[in-house]
mmCIF file of C-alpha atoms and ligand atoms in Angstrom:
data_model
loop_
_atom_site.group_PDB
_atom_site.id
_atom_site.type_symbol
_atom_site.label_atom_id
_atom_site.label_comp_id
_atom_site.label_asym_id
_atom_site.label_seq_id
_atom_site.Cartn_x
_atom_site.Cartn_y
_atom_site.Cartn_z
ATOM 1 C CA MET C 1 2.527 -7.376 14.914
ATOM 2 C CA ARG C 2 0.708 -10.504 16.117
ATOM 3 C CA ASN C 3 -3.020 -10.447 15.518
ATOM 4 C CA ILE C 4 -5.845 -11.186 17.938
ATOM 5 C CA TYR C 5 -5.798 -14.878 16.961
ATOM 6 C CA SER C 6 -2.466 -15.276 18.697
ATOM 7 C CA SER C 7 -3.177 -18.873 19.715
ATOM 8 C CA ARG C 8 -3.362 -19.712 16.039
ATOM 9 C CA PRO C 9 -0.359 -20.747 13.945
ATOM 10 C CA TYR C 10 1.904 -18.442 12.057
ATOM 11 C CA ALA C 11 2.046 -18.753 8.297
ATOM 12 C CA ALA C 12 5.593 -19.480 7.154
ATOM 13 C CA ILE C 13 7.221 -19.683 3.745
ATOM 14 C CA THR C 14 8.415 -23.260 3.314
ATOM 15 C CA ALA C 15 9.449 -23.263 -0.364
ATOM 16 C CA ILE C 16 10.185 -20.848 -3.205
ATOM 17 C CA GLY C 17 10.436 -21.154 -6.991
ATOM 18 C CA GLY C 18 10.895 -18.965 -10.022
ATOM 19 C CA TYR C 19 10.918 -18.820 -13.786
ATOM 20 C CA LEU C 20 12.523 -16.446 -16.274
ATOM 21 C CA PRO C 21 12.005 -16.661 -20.033
ATOM 22 C CA GLN C 22 15.059 -17.385 -22.210
ATOM 23 C CA GLU C 23 14.896 -14.374 -24.525
ATOM 24 C CA ARG C 24 16.952 -11.364 -23.494
ATOM 25 C CA ARG C 25 16.103 -7.756 -24.456
ATOM 26 C CA THR C 26 19.268 -5.731 -23.975
ATOM 27 C CA ASN C 27 19.784 -1.975 -23.916
ATOM 28 C CA PHE C 28 21.503 -2.368 -27.292
ATOM 29 C CA ASP C 29 18.331 -3.957 -28.689
ATOM 30 C CA LEU C 30 16.396 -0.886 -27.484
ATOM 31 C CA GLU C 31 18.911 1.471 -29.114
ATOM 32 C CA GLN C 32 17.763 -0.042 -32.434
ATOM 33 C CA VAL C 33 14.069 0.804 -31.941
ATOM 34 C CA CYS C 34 14.018 4.173 -30.140
ATOM 35 C CA ASP C 35 16.123 7.190 -29.259
ATOM 36 C CA THR C 36 17.945 5.893 -26.175
ATOM 37 C CA SER C 37 21.365 4.601 -25.181
ATOM 38 C CA ASP C 38 22.839 1.862 -23.063
ATOM 39 C CA GLU C 39 24.694 4.520 -21.072
ATOM 40 C CA TRP C 40 21.534 6.538 -20.308
ATOM 41 C CA ILE C 41 19.513 3.487 -19.283
ATOM 42 C CA ILE C 42 22.201 2.136 -16.949
ATOM 43 C CA LYS C 43 22.789 5.550 -15.380
ATOM 44 C CA ARG C 44 19.072 6.379 -14.860
ATOM 45 C CA THR C 45 17.720 2.892 -14.031
ATOM 46 C CA GLY C 46 20.545 0.413 -13.326
ATOM 47 C CA ILE C 47 19.059 -1.984 -15.908
ATOM 48 C CA LYS C 48 21.133 -3.774 -18.578
ATOM 49 C CA GLU C 49 18.634 -6.291 -19.887
ATOM 50 C CA ARG C 50 15.214 -7.891 -19.304
ATOM 51 C CA ARG C 51 13.692 -11.269 -20.136
ATOM 52 C CA ILE C 52 10.834 -11.473 -22.669
ATOM 53 C CA LEU C 53 8.295 -14.271 -22.935
ATOM 54 C CA GLU C 54 7.900 -15.757 -26.396
ATOM 55 C CA ALA C 55 4.684 -15.127 -28.338
ATOM 56 C CA GLY C 56 2.052 -17.813 -27.879
ATOM 57 C CA LEU C 57 2.828 -18.235 -24.159
ATOM 58 C CA ALA C 58 1.252 -16.262 -21.314
ATOM 59 C CA THR C 59 1.430 -15.477 -17.610
ATOM 60 C CA SER C 60 0.060 -18.889 -16.539
ATOM 61 C CA ASP C 61 2.847 -20.682 -18.443
ATOM 62 C CA MET C 62 5.512 -18.832 -16.477
ATOM 63 C CA ALA C 63 3.634 -19.430 -13.213
ATOM 64 C CA VAL C 64 3.386 -23.166 -13.891
ATOM 65 C CA MET C 65 7.127 -23.336 -14.637
ATOM 66 C CA ALA C 66 7.847 -21.481 -11.377
ATOM 67 C CA ILE C 67 5.617 -23.893 -9.430
ATOM 68 C CA HIS C 68 7.361 -26.900 -11.013
ATOM 69 C CA ASP C 69 10.696 -25.340 -10.045
ATOM 70 C CA LEU C 70 9.493 -24.943 -6.431
ATOM 71 C CA CYS C 71 8.235 -28.534 -6.250
ATOM 72 C CA THR C 72 11.493 -29.930 -7.636
ATOM 73 C CA ARG C 73 13.783 -27.907 -5.383
ATOM 74 C CA TYR C 74 11.828 -28.462 -2.161
ATOM 75 C CA ASN C 75 10.317 -31.877 -2.861
ATOM 76 C CA LYS C 76 6.739 -30.603 -2.657
ATOM 77 C CA ASP C 77 3.704 -32.307 -4.164
ATOM 78 C CA VAL C 78 1.437 -29.881 -5.972
ATOM 79 C CA ALA C 79 -1.516 -32.191 -5.202
ATOM 80 C CA ASP C 80 -1.303 -30.955 -1.576
ATOM 81 C CA VAL C 81 -2.147 -27.366 -2.554
ATOM 82 C CA ASP C 82 -5.429 -26.043 -1.048
ATOM 83 C CA ALA C 83 -5.382 -22.506 -2.432
ATOM 84 C CA ILE C 84 -3.624 -20.467 -5.128
ATOM 85 C CA ILE C 85 -3.570 -16.688 -5.190
ATOM 86 C CA VAL C 86 -2.099 -15.191 -8.349
ATOM 87 C CA ALA C 87 -0.907 -11.607 -8.155
ATOM 88 C CA THR C 88 -0.911 -10.326 -11.730
ATOM 89 C CA SER C 89 -1.915 -7.328 -13.822
ATOM 90 C CA THR C 90 -1.460 -9.290 -17.037
ATOM 91 C CA PRO C 91 -3.843 -12.254 -16.832
ATOM 92 C CA ASP C 92 -3.863 -14.710 -19.748
ATOM 93 C CA VAL C 93 -7.454 -13.634 -20.519
ATOM 94 C CA LEU C 94 -9.977 -11.381 -18.799
ATOM 95 C CA MET C 95 -12.019 -14.386 -17.692
ATOM 96 C CA PRO C 96 -11.483 -16.952 -16.196
ATOM 97 C CA ALA C 97 -8.823 -16.015 -13.678
ATOM 98 C CA THR C 98 -5.252 -17.016 -14.470
ATOM 99 C CA ALA C 99 -5.343 -18.954 -11.179
ATOM 100 C CA ASN C 100 -7.972 -21.250 -12.721
ATOM 101 C CA ILE C 101 -5.878 -21.750 -15.833
ATOM 102 C CA ILE C 102 -2.911 -22.637 -13.632
ATOM 103 C CA ALA C 103 -5.108 -25.087 -11.666
ATOM 104 C CA GLN C 104 -6.073 -26.768 -14.925
ATOM 105 C CA LYS C 105 -2.465 -27.009 -16.098
ATOM 106 C CA LEU C 106 -1.485 -28.541 -12.739
ATOM 107 C CA ASN C 107 -4.455 -30.895 -12.772
ATOM 108 C CA LEU C 108 -5.852 -29.497 -9.496
ATOM 109 C CA ASN C 109 -9.578 -30.052 -9.257
ATOM 110 C CA ASN C 110 -10.647 -28.787 -5.829
ATOM 111 C CA VAL C 111 -8.446 -25.801 -5.231
ATOM 112 C CA TRP C 112 -9.541 -22.334 -4.055
ATOM 113 C CA ALA C 113 -7.984 -20.176 -6.764
ATOM 114 C CA PHE C 114 -8.298 -16.559 -7.773
ATOM 115 C CA ASP C 115 -6.325 -13.573 -9.156
ATOM 116 C CA MET C 116 -5.463 -10.403 -7.344
ATOM 117 C CA ASN C 117 -4.579 -7.217 -9.195
ATOM 118 C CA ALA C 118 -2.600 -4.811 -7.087
ATOM 119 C CA ALA C 119 -0.034 -4.135 -9.837
ATOM 120 C CA CYS C 120 3.555 -4.011 -8.559
ATOM 121 C CA SER C 121 2.362 -4.366 -4.945
ATOM 122 C CA GLY C 122 0.424 -7.499 -5.885
ATOM 123 C CA PHE C 123 2.804 -10.035 -4.412
ATOM 124 C CA LEU C 124 2.823 -8.319 -1.011
ATOM 125 C CA TYR C 125 -0.964 -7.979 -1.017
ATOM 126 C CA ALA C 126 -1.368 -11.655 -1.961
ATOM 127 C CA LEU C 127 1.179 -12.749 0.636
ATOM 128 C CA ASP C 128 -0.798 -10.944 3.337
ATOM 129 C CA MET C 129 -4.038 -12.506 2.123
ATOM 130 C CA GLY C 130 -2.499 -15.999 1.927
ATOM 131 C CA ALA C 131 -0.936 -15.697 5.373
ATOM 132 C CA SER C 132 -4.360 -14.739 6.746
ATOM 133 C CA LEU C 133 -5.894 -17.855 5.165
ATOM 134 C CA VAL C 134 -3.287 -20.055 6.827
ATOM 135 C CA GLU C 135 -3.631 -18.287 10.192
ATOM 136 C CA THR C 136 -7.384 -18.998 10.232
ATOM 137 C CA GLU C 137 -6.471 -22.711 9.896
ATOM 138 C CA ARG C 138 -8.975 -23.158 7.087
ATOM 139 C CA TYR C 139 -6.186 -23.655 4.518
ATOM 140 C CA LYS C 140 -2.906 -25.504 5.058
ATOM 141 C CA ASN C 141 -0.960 -25.273 1.817
ATOM 142 C CA VAL C 142 -1.264 -21.994 -0.027
ATOM 143 C CA LEU C 143 0.650 -20.953 -3.137
ATOM 144 C CA ILE C 144 1.282 -17.251 -3.675
ATOM 145 C CA VAL C 145 2.276 -16.507 -7.255
ATOM 146 C CA GLY C 146 3.595 -13.180 -8.559
ATOM 147 C CA ALA C 147 3.658 -13.337 -12.357
ATOM 148 C CA ASP C 148 3.464 -10.846 -15.191
ATOM 149 C CA ASN C 149 3.864 -10.978 -18.943
ATOM 150 C CA ILE C 150 4.102 -7.210 -19.089
ATOM 151 C CA SER C 151 6.025 -7.177 -22.382
ATOM 152 C CA ALA C 152 2.692 -7.963 -24.066
ATOM 153 C CA PHE C 153 1.566 -4.444 -23.049
ATOM 154 C CA VAL C 154 4.772 -2.483 -23.610
ATOM 155 C CA ASN C 155 5.093 -0.418 -26.771
ATOM 156 C CA ILE C 156 8.564 -1.382 -27.944
ATOM 157 C CA HIS C 157 9.011 2.103 -29.437
ATOM 158 C CA ASP C 158 8.106 3.975 -26.222
ATOM 159 C CA ARG C 159 11.333 4.785 -24.383
ATOM 160 C CA SER C 160 9.478 5.896 -21.250
ATOM 161 C CA THR C 161 8.445 2.268 -20.576
ATOM 162 C CA ASN C 162 10.400 -0.147 -22.808
ATOM 163 C CA ILE C 163 13.612 0.417 -20.843
ATOM 164 C CA LEU C 164 12.094 -0.714 -17.551
ATOM 165 C CA PHE C 165 9.897 -3.761 -17.935
ATOM 166 C CA GLY C 166 10.481 -7.496 -18.327
ATOM 167 C CA ASP C 167 8.624 -10.779 -17.810
ATOM 168 C CA GLY C 168 8.895 -13.401 -15.083
ATOM 169 C CA ALA C 169 7.177 -15.405 -12.364
ATOM 170 C CA GLY C 170 7.938 -16.196 -8.739
ATOM 171 C CA VAL C 171 6.068 -18.356 -6.249
ATOM 172 C CA ILE C 172 6.193 -19.199 -2.562
ATOM 173 C CA TRP C 173 4.483 -21.959 -0.580
ATOM 174 C CA LEU C 174 2.862 -21.000 2.757
ATOM 175 C CA GLU C 175 2.165 -23.455 5.581
ATOM 176 C CA PRO C 176 1.160 -23.252 9.249
ATOM 177 C CA SER C 177 4.084 -22.989 11.656
ATOM 178 C CA ALA C 178 4.441 -22.907 15.433
ATOM 179 C CA GLU C 179 7.476 -20.669 14.981
ATOM 180 C CA GLU C 180 7.459 -17.108 13.687
ATOM 181 C CA GLY C 181 6.905 -16.802 9.915
ATOM 182 C CA ILE C 182 4.996 -13.910 8.358
ATOM 183 C CA ILE C 183 5.103 -11.341 11.154
ATOM 184 C CA ASP C 184 3.260 -8.315 9.834
ATOM 185 C CA ALA C 185 2.010 -6.571 6.692
ATOM 186 C CA PHE C 186 1.358 -2.869 6.242
ATOM 187 C CA MET C 187 -0.606 -2.320 3.021
ATOM 188 C CA GLN C 188 -2.076 0.903 1.675
ATOM 189 C CA SER C 189 -3.536 2.324 -1.518
ATOM 190 C CA ASN C 190 -5.364 5.302 -2.997
ATOM 191 C CA GLY C 191 -6.676 6.364 -6.389
ATOM 192 C CA ASP C 192 -4.116 9.074 -7.021
ATOM 193 C CA GLY C 193 -2.145 7.075 -9.564
ATOM 194 C CA ARG C 194 -4.712 6.422 -12.226
ATOM 195 C CA ASP C 195 -3.463 9.102 -14.624
ATOM 196 C CA PHE C 196 0.214 8.350 -14.020
ATOM 197 C CA LEU C 197 0.483 4.582 -14.456
ATOM 198 C CA ASN C 198 -2.121 2.610 -16.374
ATOM 199 C CA ILE C 199 -3.201 0.234 -19.130
ATOM 200 C CA GLU C 200 -6.660 1.466 -20.089
ATOM 201 C CA GLY C 201 -7.696 -0.541 -23.138
ATOM 202 C CA GLY C 202 -9.532 -3.831 -23.068
ATOM 203 C CA GLY C 203 -11.496 -3.246 -19.870
ATOM 204 C CA SER C 204 -15.180 -2.383 -19.617
ATOM 205 C CA LEU C 205 -14.602 1.363 -20.052
ATOM 206 C CA TYR C 206 -12.657 0.990 -23.303
ATOM 207 C CA PRO C 207 -13.582 -2.483 -24.558
ATOM 208 C CA THR C 208 -11.771 -3.875 -27.568
ATOM 209 C CA SER C 209 -15.204 -4.158 -29.225
ATOM 210 C CA GLU C 210 -15.315 -0.337 -29.369
ATOM 211 C CA LYS C 211 -15.146 0.905 -32.972
ATOM 212 C CA PRO C 212 -12.671 2.206 -33.770
ATOM 213 C CA PHE C 213 -10.579 0.698 -30.946
ATOM 214 C CA ASN C 214 -7.782 3.048 -29.959
ATOM 215 C CA GLN C 215 -4.747 0.746 -30.101
ATOM 216 C CA GLU C 216 -2.687 3.222 -28.064
ATOM 217 C CA ARG C 217 -4.840 2.455 -25.033
ATOM 218 C CA SER C 218 -3.685 -1.138 -24.941
ATOM 219 C CA TYR C 219 -0.161 -0.051 -24.005
ATOM 220 C CA LEU C 220 1.251 0.613 -20.572
ATOM 221 C CA LYS C 221 1.502 4.387 -19.947
ATOM 222 C CA GLN C 222 3.567 6.035 -17.285
ATOM 223 C CA ASP C 223 4.587 9.458 -16.043
ATOM 224 C CA GLY C 224 7.918 8.304 -14.687
ATOM 225 C CA LYS C 225 8.783 11.394 -12.662
ATOM 226 C CA VAL C 226 5.545 11.373 -10.651
ATOM 227 C CA VAL C 227 5.729 7.622 -10.067
ATOM 228 C CA PHE C 228 9.388 7.821 -9.036
ATOM 229 C CA LYS C 229 8.765 10.423 -6.340
ATOM 230 C CA GLN C 230 5.704 8.659 -4.931
ATOM 231 C CA ALA C 231 7.473 5.299 -4.952
ATOM 232 C CA VAL C 232 10.389 6.493 -2.846
ATOM 233 C CA GLN C 233 8.162 8.307 -0.368
ATOM 234 C CA SER C 234 5.564 5.524 0.002
ATOM 235 C CA MET C 235 7.987 2.603 0.328
ATOM 236 C CA SER C 236 10.138 4.493 2.825
ATOM 237 C CA ASN C 237 7.106 5.410 4.923
ATOM 238 C CA ALA C 238 5.732 1.851 4.800
ATOM 239 C CA CYS C 239 9.078 0.443 5.983
ATOM 240 C CA LYS C 240 9.334 2.962 8.802
ATOM 241 C CA SER C 241 5.709 2.354 9.869
ATOM 242 C CA ILE C 242 5.982 -1.432 9.981
ATOM 243 C CA LEU C 243 9.233 -1.300 11.950
ATOM 244 C CA GLU C 244 7.806 1.196 14.385
ATOM 245 C CA ARG C 245 4.639 -0.749 15.139
ATOM 246 C CA ASN C 246 6.698 -3.901 15.710
ATOM 247 C CA GLN C 247 9.083 -1.934 17.920
ATOM 248 C CA LEU C 248 12.061 -2.831 15.771
ATOM 249 C CA GLY C 249 15.001 -0.703 14.679
ATOM 250 C CA ILE C 250 16.411 -0.889 11.154
ATOM 251 C CA GLU C 251 19.444 -2.795 12.499
ATOM 252 C CA ALA C 252 17.129 -5.749 13.279
ATOM 253 C CA VAL C 253 16.484 -6.254 9.561
ATOM 254 C CA ASP C 254 18.846 -8.734 7.904
ATOM 255 C CA TRP C 255 17.630 -8.154 4.339
ATOM 256 C CA LEU C 256 15.596 -5.483 2.585
ATOM 257 C CA ILE C 257 13.947 -6.857 -0.572
ATOM 258 C CA PRO C 258 12.417 -3.887 -2.394
ATOM 259 C CA HIS C 259 10.294 -3.938 -5.536
ATOM 260 C CA GLN C 260 12.757 -3.770 -8.438
ATOM 261 C CA ALA C 261 11.532 -0.763 -10.445
ATOM 262 C CA ASN C 262 14.598 1.429 -10.762
ATOM 263 C CA LYS C 263 17.976 1.121 -9.012
ATOM 264 C CA ARG C 264 17.809 4.798 -8.101
ATOM 265 C CA ILE C 265 14.467 4.232 -6.338
ATOM 266 C CA ILE C 266 15.959 1.255 -4.455
ATOM 267 C CA ASP C 267 18.978 3.318 -3.391
ATOM 268 C CA ALA C 268 16.831 6.291 -2.335
ATOM 269 C CA VAL C 269 14.581 4.094 -0.167
ATOM 270 C CA GLY C 270 17.622 2.403 1.398
ATOM 271 C CA LYS C 271 19.118 5.793 2.191
ATOM 272 C CA ASP C 272 15.870 7.159 3.615
ATOM 273 C CA ILE C 273 15.327 4.233 5.981
ATOM 274 C CA ASN C 274 19.033 4.165 6.781
ATOM 275 C CA ILE C 275 19.708 0.497 6.081
ATOM 276 C CA GLN C 276 23.310 -0.680 5.568
ATOM 277 C CA LYS C 277 24.014 -0.798 1.824
ATOM 278 C CA ASN C 278 25.003 -4.493 1.768
ATOM 279 C CA LYS C 279 21.659 -5.512 3.295
ATOM 280 C CA THR C 280 19.587 -4.638 0.224
ATOM 281 C CA LEU C 281 19.028 -7.453 -2.281
ATOM 282 C CA THR C 282 18.568 -6.699 -5.979
ATOM 283 C CA ASN C 283 18.319 -8.447 -9.339
ATOM 284 C CA ILE C 284 17.110 -5.485 -11.406
ATOM 285 C CA GLU C 285 20.290 -5.261 -13.503
ATOM 286 C CA TYR C 286 19.399 -8.318 -15.604
ATOM 287 C CA ARG C 287 15.628 -8.603 -15.000
ATOM 288 C CA GLY C 288 14.182 -5.078 -15.035
ATOM 289 C CA ASN C 289 10.771 -4.513 -13.479
ATOM 290 C CA THR C 290 8.730 -7.736 -13.642
ATOM 291 C CA ILE C 291 5.715 -6.135 -11.832
ATOM 292 C CA ALA C 292 4.257 -8.636 -9.302
ATOM 293 C CA ALA C 293 7.165 -11.043 -9.796
ATOM 294 C CA THR C 294 10.014 -8.765 -8.687
ATOM 295 C CA ILE C 295 10.043 -9.635 -4.980
ATOM 296 C CA PRO C 296 9.739 -13.449 -5.111
ATOM 297 C CA LEU C 297 12.230 -13.527 -8.018
ATOM 298 C CA CYS C 298 14.679 -11.324 -6.136
ATOM 299 C CA ILE C 299 14.535 -13.647 -3.096
ATOM 300 C CA TRP C 300 14.783 -16.726 -5.337
ATOM 301 C CA GLU C 301 17.867 -15.416 -7.119
ATOM 302 C CA ASN C 302 19.595 -14.326 -3.895
ATOM 303 C CA ILE C 303 18.574 -17.390 -1.903
ATOM 304 C CA LYS C 304 22.145 -18.424 -1.072
ATOM 305 C CA GLN C 305 22.667 -15.255 0.949
ATOM 306 C CA ILE C 306 19.575 -15.692 3.124
ATOM 307 C CA GLN C 307 19.927 -17.854 6.251
ATOM 308 C CA LYS C 308 17.221 -19.578 8.292
ATOM 309 C CA GLY C 309 16.059 -17.183 11.021
ATOM 310 C CA ASP C 310 16.919 -14.000 9.062
ATOM 311 C CA LEU C 311 14.452 -11.114 9.336
ATOM 312 C CA LEU C 312 13.299 -9.947 5.883
ATOM 313 C CA MET C 313 11.594 -6.653 5.149
ATOM 314 C CA LEU C 314 9.808 -6.556 1.766
ATOM 315 C CA THR C 315 8.464 -3.352 0.259
ATOM 316 C CA ALA C 316 6.645 -2.499 -2.964
ATOM 317 C CA PHE C 317 4.925 0.326 -4.822
ATOM 318 C CA GLY C 318 2.813 0.291 -7.954
ATOM 319 C CA ALA C 319 -0.165 1.409 -9.975
ATOM 320 C CA GLY C 320 -3.251 2.590 -8.108
ATOM 321 C CA PHE C 321 -1.253 3.832 -6.303
ATOM 322 C CA SER C 322 -0.748 0.802 -4.069
ATOM 323 C CA TRP C 323 2.146 0.167 -1.717
ATOM 324 C CA GLY C 324 3.209 -1.577 1.439
ATOM 325 C CA ALA C 325 5.809 -3.425 3.478
ATOM 326 C CA SER C 326 5.967 -6.888 5.045
ATOM 327 C CA LEU C 327 8.108 -8.345 7.801
ATOM 328 C CA LEU C 328 8.861 -12.035 7.928
ATOM 329 C CA ARG C 329 11.217 -14.545 9.466
ATOM 330 C CA TRP C 330 12.858 -16.774 6.829
ATOM 331 C CA MET C 331 12.217 -20.378 7.938
ATOM 332 C CA ILE C 332 13.746 -22.509 5.185
HETATM 333 O O1 UT7 U 1 6.824 -0.307 -10.615
HETATM 334 C C1 UT7 U 1 6.443 1.020 -10.423
HETATM 335 C C2 UT7 U 1 6.387 1.653 -11.725
HETATM 336 N N1 UT7 U 1 7.457 2.365 -12.266
HETATM 337 C C3 UT7 U 1 8.464 3.052 -11.657
HETATM 338 O O2 UT7 U 1 8.692 3.000 -10.490
HETATM 339 C C4 UT7 U 1 9.300 3.912 -12.546
HETATM 340 C C5 UT7 U 1 9.538 5.295 -12.000
HETATM 341 N N2 UT7 U 1 10.224 6.203 -12.894
HETATM 342 C C6 UT7 U 1 11.446 6.010 -13.432
HETATM 343 O O3 UT7 U 1 12.054 4.972 -13.257
HETATM 344 C C7 UT7 U 1 12.089 7.154 -14.192
HETATM 345 O O4 UT7 U 1 11.285 8.295 -14.074
HETATM 346 C C8 UT7 U 1 12.350 6.854 -15.697
HETATM 347 C C9 UT7 U 1 13.470 5.839 -15.827
HETATM 348 C C10 UT7 U 1 11.106 6.350 -16.373
HETATM 349 C C11 UT7 U 1 12.817 8.136 -16.400
HETATM 350 O O5 UT7 U 1 13.979 8.634 -15.755
HETATM 351 P P1 UT7 U 1 14.079 10.153 -15.306
HETATM 352 O O6 UT7 U 1 15.388 10.327 -14.681
HETATM 353 O O7 UT7 U 1 12.872 10.488 -14.504
HETATM 354 O O8 UT7 U 1 14.083 10.879 -16.698
HETATM 355 P P2 UT7 U 1 13.217 12.131 -17.183
HETATM 356 O O9 UT7 U 1 11.903 11.670 -17.668
HETATM 357 O O10 UT7 U 1 13.299 13.212 -16.148
HETATM 358 O O11 UT7 U 1 14.081 12.614 -18.410
HETATM 359 C C12 UT7 U 1 15.405 13.195 -18.252
HETATM 360 C C13 UT7 U 1 15.984 13.436 -19.645
HETATM 361 C C14 UT7 U 1 15.041 14.179 -20.579
HETATM 362 O O12 UT7 U 1 15.826 14.945 -21.465
HETATM 363 P P3 UT7 U 1 16.051 16.532 -21.226
HETATM 364 O O13 UT7 U 1 14.676 17.125 -21.229
HETATM 365 O O14 UT7 U 1 16.739 16.632 -19.906
HETATM 366 O O15 UT7 U 1 16.907 16.924 -22.389
HETATM 367 C C15 UT7 U 1 14.361 13.076 -21.357
HETATM 368 O O16 UT7 U 1 13.911 13.488 -22.601
HETATM 369 O O17 UT7 U 1 16.259 12.184 -20.268
HETATM 370 C C16 UT7 U 1 15.491 12.064 -21.481
HETATM 371 N N3 UT7 U 1 15.012 10.697 -21.540
HETATM 372 C C17 UT7 U 1 15.698 9.701 -22.153
HETATM 373 N N4 UT7 U 1 16.850 9.685 -22.809
HETATM 374 C C18 UT7 U 1 17.275 8.511 -23.300
HETATM 375 C C19 UT7 U 1 13.876 10.170 -21.005
HETATM 376 N N5 UT7 U 1 13.808 8.854 -21.234
HETATM 377 C C20 UT7 U 1 14.918 8.535 -21.952
HETATM 378 C C21 UT7 U 1 15.417 7.338 -22.488
HETATM 379 N N6 UT7 U 1 16.592 7.363 -23.143
HETATM 380 N N7 UT7 U 1 14.768 6.168 -22.359
#
């Protein structure tokens, strides 16, 4: 849906990059630390392994590697970047923003940089925000990073979370375009999810300075059943709503790129919105849920299948709850 500034440029994705840590955490590794099995995990989630960032590194390190990858592949100069938005729930430190740390590592001195926490929907939220910056013509070259070092918050002995999550970073470069690029974004949230998906420790309510500090609070907690149901419903509704308000049928969509949380969620959304099975892109089998990085990483890893001019529908759901869908024309 074109906005009221229709004489203004579109924002289009002109480059993409990604980074995955070397270390693999397989289902067999998890069998050693909790009561689970490779068979159960594959059947209930579709995941075989995840990547884990080594100790001593953090979210900004993965983001910087992803940005270097983008610049190398697409011959971009990072010195041209005007703004960086980092979608993450796992910043390097509480303050300053991971975006500032990335700016320092890239030697960028006059960049508009900040973090956005919308959990697993973060990349879609940041993409919408970045596209708006480009459409106003105040910013020309905007990096949207989705990066999470979620393994730092996963209790390795907790089978309700350790089976799902992995680390990674993805990034896209946005620029003004006369042709269609980012077409529309339908983003929503509420506060219903607080008890069902959270990391409570280390914020201002439960600071680490509290004595005694309850270590359990520093881990990711999830009520999987509640989250599962909401995720399917919210992503399906967001996809239907964005198609409807752009007067498009599902057959117009070339590729659905859903948040990679659970293969059964992906399949249920695909079924609900009635998209052909071979039009849904995934990488969950070997990556797991990388929070804000799932969508850019999934595009990055399936890039050979996507052609210039293809219509992409992205959809995500996460803590908050927060969710949404985006429509864009692939212009690379
Ligand atoms: O990014 C957004 C955030 N997250 C999500 O979208 C995740 C949403 N939720 C899920 O992916 C799923 O709910 C889980 C994968 C977390 C759990 O799968 P489920 O099919 O909902 O399992 P369940 O909790 O209903 O448990 C079914 C059975 C239970 O045994 P009984 O009571 O039937 O005997 C559990 O005790 O499976 C058992 N179980 C396990 N067994 C082996 C639960 N977790 C495990 C496990 N390994 N890891």
